[in-house]
Amino acid sequence: MSKPHPRDDADMHNMRIHRAKQLCRPVLHGGVKKFIAGFCWHDGDDEMVVYLKGSSDPVRPCEITILEQSHE
């Protein structure tokens, strides 16, 4: 099996961010649990821009850690 392309990893991370928003799951940013308020792609950008609740500053997806949920 071939090694995933870095773009594949980025796309998978974007999908996890989208799912965290849909399911209201916390993410980690700067060592603090936060929730995703929204995200978008601006024309010509290679990556999405993420906005976290309580802040108007945009965040790059690579600055967010997805917190895995247990399936109990």
Short mmCIF file of C-alpha atoms in Angstrom, two decimals:
data_model
loop_
_atom_site.label_atom_id
_atom_site.label_comp_id
_atom_site.label_asym_id
_atom_site.label_seq_id
_atom_site.Cartn_x
_atom_site.Cartn_y
_atom_site.Cartn_z
CA MET A 1 0.00 0.00 0.00
CA SER A 2 1.36 3.45 -0.87
CA LYS A 3 2.13 6.11 1.69
CA PRO A 4 -0.57 8.83 1.95
CA HIS A 5 0.22 12.12 0.28
CA PRO A 6 0.54 15.10 2.70
CA ARG A 7 -2.54 16.65 1.04
CA ASP A 8 -4.51 13.50 1.98
CA ASP A 9 -3.56 14.03 5.64
CA ALA A 10 -4.62 17.70 5.45
CA ASP A 11 -7.93 16.75 3.83
CA MET A 12 -8.59 14.16 6.55
CA HIS A 13 -7.83 16.76 9.25
CA ASN A 14 -10.26 19.19 7.58
CA MET A 15 -12.95 16.51 7.62
CA ARG A 16 -12.32 15.92 11.33
CA ILE A 17 -12.65 19.66 11.99
CA HIS A 18 -15.92 19.68 10.06
CA ARG A 19 -17.20 16.70 12.08
CA ALA A 20 -16.14 18.29 15.40
CA LYS A 21 -18.21 21.35 14.47
CA GLN A 22 -21.23 19.28 13.42
CA LEU A 23 -21.19 17.22 16.61
CA CYS A 24 -20.27 20.12 18.95
CA ARG A 25 -17.11 18.37 20.10
CA PRO A 26 -14.28 20.31 21.71
CA VAL A 27 -10.91 20.73 20.03
CA LEU A 28 -7.59 21.79 21.50
CA HIS A 29 -6.00 25.13 20.57
CA GLY A 30 -3.09 26.61 22.47
CA GLY A 31 -3.53 23.99 25.20
CA VAL A 32 -7.15 25.03 25.83
CA LYS A 33 -10.35 23.16 24.95
CA LYS A 34 -12.48 25.24 22.62
CA PHE A 35 -15.38 24.76 20.23
CA ILE A 36 -15.47 25.55 16.53
CA ALA A 37 -17.75 28.46 15.67
CA GLY A 38 -17.28 28.15 11.92
CA PHE A 39 -14.88 27.75 9.03
CA CYS A 40 -14.58 28.78 5.40
CA TRP A 41 -12.32 28.79 2.38
CA HIS A 42 -11.42 32.15 0.87
CA ASP A 43 -10.83 32.34 -2.88
CA GLY A 44 -7.34 31.19 -3.75
CA ASP A 45 -6.51 29.78 -0.30
CA ASP A 46 -5.06 26.28 -0.05
CA GLU A 47 -6.47 25.68 3.42
CA MET A 48 -9.59 26.53 5.35
CA VAL A 49 -9.79 29.29 7.92
CA VAL A 50 -11.27 28.20 11.26
CA TYR A 51 -12.98 30.42 13.83
CA LEU A 52 -13.29 29.33 17.46
CA LYS A 53 -16.06 30.37 19.82
CA GLY A 54 -15.11 33.36 21.93
CA SER A 55 -12.55 34.72 19.46
CA SER A 56 -12.79 36.65 16.21
CA ASP A 57 -9.22 35.75 15.21
CA PRO A 58 -8.86 33.15 12.44
CA VAL A 59 -6.96 29.95 13.18
CA ARG A 60 -5.10 27.69 10.75
CA PRO A 61 -6.31 24.08 10.80
CA CYS A 62 -2.81 22.83 11.64
CA GLU A 63 -3.02 24.78 14.95
CA ILE A 64 -6.00 22.68 16.08
CA THR A 65 -5.78 19.26 17.68
CA ILE A 66 -8.81 17.04 17.35
CA LEU A 67 -9.73 15.49 20.69
CA GLU A 68 -10.70 11.87 20.13
CA GLN A 69 -13.95 10.79 21.73
CA SER A 70 -14.29 7.45 23.45
CA HIS A 71 -16.94 5.12 22.02
CA GLU A 72 -18.31 3.62 25.19
#
